[in-house]
Amino acid sequence: MKTPSAGDTSGFASLGLAAPLVAAVSALGYEEPTPIQREAIPVLLAGHDMLGQAATGTGKTAAFALPLLNKLSEDTKTNRGKARALVLVPTRELAMQVAEALHKYAKGSNLNVVPVYGGAPMDHQIRALRRGAEVVVGTPGRVLDHLRRQTLNLAAVEMLVLDEADEMLDMGFSEDIDLIVAETPGTRQTALFAATFAPRILSIAGKHLKTPKKVQIAQEKRAPGKLPQVRQVAYIVGRGQKTGALSRILDFESPKSAIIFCRTRLEVDELTDTLNAHGYGAQALHGGMMQKQRDRVMQLFRSEKADILVATDVAARGLDIDHVSHVINYDLPTAPEVYVHRIGRTGRIGREGVAITLCAPREQRFLQYAERLTKQRVEIGKLPTEADLRKRRLEAAKDAIRERITAGGLDDTRELVESLAQEFEMIDIAAAAVAMANDSADKTVVADIPVADERQPRSYDGPSRDDRGERGYQRESRPSREPRESRDEGPMMVLRISVGKDESVRPADLVGAIAGEAKIPSGVIGAIKVHDDYSLVEIPAELAERVVTALKRTQIRGHRVTVQSKPAR
Ligand code: AMP
């Protein structure tokens, strides 16, 4: 089976995207287009209007963002600085996310992306628009505000995207959308994305799209006999708690051999580094590695010398390994069929297998798709607590003692025990020995992670109330400056530390410095992102001050650092 070579993003190039955009997605570690991208990109590049059915997490942002940037890049001189593309989204949070994604894909293109959303100061946005913005990403209310104040003009718009149109309708933006669309030229190209093709979506599409092509990702049908027979468990954890939750799960499950799936090469490398920094033996496998490296990693995994393989879907495709006890979806797959494919790597040849999924509250709809496709229940798990881990360790100690007694050769220790038996009860001597062995293991136990453990009400046709909370699905006029705090996790802070890849900093250095200097368990450290000249680390808010103070006293990779903290989004 063909596996891609280093830097191979032919999947994106073959869709017809210009070389700089292919390079941009390659730099982000994407290995191949997701199903919605494969279908939607050629349609949009051909200039058609498009009606797309895709939920969050399927890669839909890139599905419209890449063709949009491709179109604008063809001529960057005409209408320079004017709004040439408008993306309407339902929420402030999504506006920020989409603008960030567009900004990343547009790197080096001279195209400016400006988000405009409610709850943020108007004058700041006006200045940004005045400086020139070819791509505007906004919530309907705020876009309309700018139109009324004449701080935004849509007469040069070549492409309009209505993202999460069903959400916008649910939030009562229908009229606002009509007013905004009326300000754009009739010659524009329009794309509309929604989670379903409900009649109201078709009706808004009928109003604003011209003979659109429909893009719907057909779900693979599988014969029940071929479905993977594995226990499926999902843990509902917020973004900031993923690393801690994963450590906890690995400690509890102590998998004989696990494949952990991430979406991109960069995420694979980062998570592998983080796991190794936390003391797990993990190996990375992705399409950006040389064949020789990949063979070496596979050899280690096959011969059970490495128990954890962190991989992208592309790299793991075609791997035939019998002994995988656990498949862990650290990131959700981009389509339910990919999920089925991933979990099929465990439970082979009658062996017992477990498929574990880390899922953010807003991503829970995915679990329904997974249940439908696998025709099995996905159990919502409760993260093991510190007490659970200790209990599990004692059970393991019991087995080990039993085995050790059977193995014999205990004459020396018997003598020692006999002499102690003059002073103490035999049962106390044995209990003390077990406790001593266990104490050293207990040192690695991390603080309890507060996570959601209840099955949320889920619906196929729209996000639940909890989805809205996590995503910031409130009317855009409500400002929010509080740190993120939801039912499933405590508030987190993001620390910006003034060293990064330029100083050869790796996640392990950051974990080491933070855990070592501030004397906190490494498991409570959240997401880590190492950029060129700085790094971002998520920390529970209550520990932030302690960490900032501790880092001021220390050096990372021989460099003194400055640290700034702000609430995590
Ligand atoms: P979206 O559905 O647009 O919210 O995207 C969900 C996540 O998937 C984002 O973090 C993207 O960076 C990531 N993503 C999008 N396209 C790809 C791809 N082709 N390969 C890997 N990750 C992707």
mmCIF file of N, CA and C in Angstrom, residues 420-463:
data_model
loop_
_atom_site.group_PDB
_atom_site.id
_atom_site.type_symbol
_atom_site.label_atom_id
_atom_site.label_comp_id
_atom_site.label_asym_id
_atom_site.label_seq_id
_atom_site.Cartn_x
_atom_site.Cartn_y
_atom_site.Cartn_z
ATOM 1 N N LEU A 420 11.520 -10.485 61.371
ATOM 2 C CA LEU A 420 10.541 -9.419 61.687
ATOM 3 C C LEU A 420 9.338 -9.986 62.443
ATOM 4 N N ALA A 421 9.025 -11.255 62.153
ATOM 5 C CA ALA A 421 7.850 -11.891 62.765
ATOM 6 C C ALA A 421 8.004 -12.057 64.280
ATOM 7 N N GLN A 422 9.276 -11.934 64.779
ATOM 8 C CA GLN A 422 9.459 -11.971 66.231
ATOM 9 C C GLN A 422 8.792 -10.742 66.858
ATOM 10 N N GLU A 423 8.830 -9.639 66.101
ATOM 11 C CA GLU A 423 8.326 -8.363 66.640
ATOM 12 C C GLU A 423 6.884 -8.047 66.243
ATOM 13 N N PHE A 424 6.515 -8.408 64.966
ATOM 14 C CA PHE A 424 5.214 -7.969 64.434
ATOM 15 C C PHE A 424 4.363 -9.127 63.961
ATOM 16 N N GLU A 425 3.078 -8.789 63.780
ATOM 17 C CA GLU A 425 2.163 -9.769 63.188
ATOM 18 C C GLU A 425 2.558 -9.948 61.725
ATOM 19 N N MET A 426 2.441 -11.160 61.241
ATOM 20 C CA MET A 426 2.801 -11.462 59.853
ATOM 21 C C MET A 426 2.036 -10.576 58.848
ATOM 22 N N ILE A 427 0.739 -10.378 59.149
ATOM 23 C CA ILE A 427 -0.093 -9.619 58.205
ATOM 24 C C ILE A 427 0.362 -8.160 58.108
ATOM 25 N N ASP A 428 0.855 -7.613 59.234
ATOM 26 C CA ASP A 428 1.339 -6.228 59.199
ATOM 27 C C ASP A 428 2.626 -6.116 58.381
ATOM 28 N N ILE A 429 3.477 -7.124 58.482
ATOM 29 C CA ILE A 429 4.732 -7.105 57.717
ATOM 30 C C ILE A 429 4.417 -7.110 56.216
ATOM 31 N N ALA A 430 3.502 -8.000 55.833
ATOM 32 C CA ALA A 430 3.147 -8.094 54.410
ATOM 33 C C ALA A 430 2.508 -6.802 53.927
ATOM 34 N N ALA A 431 1.606 -6.233 54.761
ATOM 35 C CA ALA A 431 0.922 -4.985 54.359
ATOM 36 C C ALA A 431 1.935 -3.863 54.174
ATOM 37 N N ALA A 432 2.935 -3.793 55.097
ATOM 38 C CA ALA A 432 3.940 -2.732 54.973
ATOM 39 C C ALA A 432 4.750 -2.912 53.694
ATOM 40 N N ALA A 433 5.086 -4.153 53.363
ATOM 41 C CA ALA A 433 5.879 -4.400 52.146
ATOM 42 C C ALA A 433 5.106 -3.966 50.908
ATOM 43 N N VAL A 434 3.820 -4.300 50.859
ATOM 44 C CA VAL A 434 3.009 -3.918 49.696
ATOM 45 C C VAL A 434 2.896 -2.390 49.622
ATOM 46 N N ALA A 435 2.661 -1.759 50.789
ATOM 47 C CA ALA A 435 2.513 -0.294 50.807
ATOM 48 C C ALA A 435 3.794 0.376 50.315
ATOM 49 N N MET A 436 4.971 -0.166 50.731
ATOM 50 C CA MET A 436 6.224 0.440 50.289
ATOM 51 C C MET A 436 6.378 0.345 48.779
ATOM 52 N N ALA A 437 6.045 -0.811 48.235
ATOM 53 C CA ALA A 437 6.162 -0.986 46.781
ATOM 54 C C ALA A 437 5.210 -0.036 46.077
ATOM 55 N N ASN A 438 4.053 0.137 46.677
ATOM 56 C CA ASN A 438 3.028 0.960 46.028
ATOM 57 C C ASN A 438 3.281 2.460 46.160
ATOM 58 N N ASP A 439 3.924 2.857 47.271
ATOM 59 C CA ASP A 439 4.174 4.285 47.491
ATOM 60 C C ASP A 439 4.953 4.902 46.348
ATOM 61 N N SER A 440 5.962 4.156 45.849
ATOM 62 C CA SER A 440 6.781 4.735 44.796
ATOM 63 C C SER A 440 5.932 4.941 43.551
ATOM 64 N N ALA A 441 5.032 3.991 43.272
ATOM 65 C CA ALA A 441 4.166 4.148 42.099
ATOM 66 C C ALA A 441 3.210 5.315 42.284
ATOM 67 N N ASP A 442 2.733 5.505 43.537
ATOM 68 C CA ASP A 442 1.766 6.575 43.812
ATOM 69 C C ASP A 442 2.320 7.964 43.543
ATOM 70 N N LYS A 443 3.650 8.100 43.583
ATOM 71 C CA LYS A 443 4.238 9.429 43.396
ATOM 72 C C LYS A 443 3.883 10.011 42.043
ATOM 73 N N THR A 444 3.568 9.139 41.074
ATOM 74 C CA THR A 444 3.282 9.650 39.737
ATOM 75 C C THR A 444 1.820 10.075 39.588
ATOM 76 N N VAL A 445 1.026 9.823 40.617
ATOM 77 C CA VAL A 445 -0.400 10.141 40.508
ATOM 78 C C VAL A 445 -0.614 11.652 40.436
ATOM 79 N N VAL A 446 -1.471 12.068 39.554
ATOM 80 C CA VAL A 446 -1.701 13.504 39.400
ATOM 81 C C VAL A 446 -3.007 13.906 40.071
ATOM 82 N N ALA A 447 -3.161 15.211 40.236
ATOM 83 C CA ALA A 447 -4.376 15.713 40.885
ATOM 84 C C ALA A 447 -5.616 15.340 40.081
ATOM 85 N N ASP A 448 -6.748 15.262 40.752
ATOM 86 C CA ASP A 448 -7.980 14.904 40.055
ATOM 87 C C ASP A 448 -8.360 15.925 39.003
ATOM 88 N N ILE A 449 -8.880 15.407 37.899
ATOM 89 C CA ILE A 449 -9.271 16.294 36.809
ATOM 90 C C ILE A 449 -10.783 16.411 36.813
ATOM 91 N N PRO A 450 -11.314 17.606 36.983
ATOM 92 C CA PRO A 450 -12.762 17.719 36.970
ATOM 93 C C PRO A 450 -13.276 17.666 35.536
ATOM 94 N N VAL A 451 -14.022 16.650 35.218
ATOM 95 C CA VAL A 451 -14.549 16.559 33.851
ATOM 96 C C VAL A 451 -16.008 16.166 33.866
ATOM 97 N N ALA A 452 -16.674 16.467 32.731
ATOM 98 C CA ALA A 452 -18.073 16.098 32.591
ATOM 99 C C ALA A 452 -18.160 14.604 32.427
ATOM 100 N N ASP A 453 -19.121 13.991 33.056
ATOM 101 C CA ASP A 453 -19.218 12.553 32.907
ATOM 102 C C ASP A 453 -20.613 12.117 32.515
ATOM 103 N N GLU A 454 -21.500 13.083 32.315
ATOM 104 C CA GLU A 454 -22.863 12.692 31.998
ATOM 105 C C GLU A 454 -23.087 12.729 30.504
ATOM 106 N N ARG A 455 -23.954 11.844 30.070
ATOM 107 C CA ARG A 455 -24.348 11.874 28.669
ATOM 108 C C ARG A 455 -25.222 13.106 28.466
ATOM 109 N N GLN A 456 -24.798 13.985 27.596
ATOM 110 C CA GLN A 456 -25.572 15.192 27.327
ATOM 111 C C GLN A 456 -26.742 14.820 26.415
ATOM 112 N N PRO A 457 -27.846 15.566 26.507
ATOM 113 C CA PRO A 457 -28.876 15.324 25.517
ATOM 114 C C PRO A 457 -28.305 15.681 24.143
ATOM 115 N N ARG A 458 -28.439 14.770 23.193
ATOM 116 C CA ARG A 458 -27.853 15.076 21.899
ATOM 117 C C ARG A 458 -28.944 15.090 20.843
ATOM 118 N N SER A 459 -28.758 15.877 19.822
ATOM 119 C CA SER A 459 -29.748 15.863 18.752
ATOM 120 C C SER A 459 -29.024 15.903 17.431
ATOM 121 N N TYR A 460 -29.596 15.269 16.429
ATOM 122 C CA TYR A 460 -28.960 15.248 15.122
ATOM 123 C C TYR A 460 -29.065 16.595 14.434
ATOM 124 N N ASP A 461 -30.074 17.360 14.792
ATOM 125 C CA ASP A 461 -30.380 18.513 13.970
ATOM 126 C C ASP A 461 -29.917 19.842 14.520
ATOM 127 N N GLY A 462 -29.250 19.811 15.604
ATOM 128 C CA GLY A 462 -28.753 21.089 16.107
ATOM 129 C C GLY A 462 -28.017 20.846 17.402
ATOM 130 N N PRO A 463 -27.097 21.721 17.708
ATOM 131 C CA PRO A 463 -26.338 21.509 18.926
ATOM 132 C C PRO A 463 -27.213 21.679 20.156
#
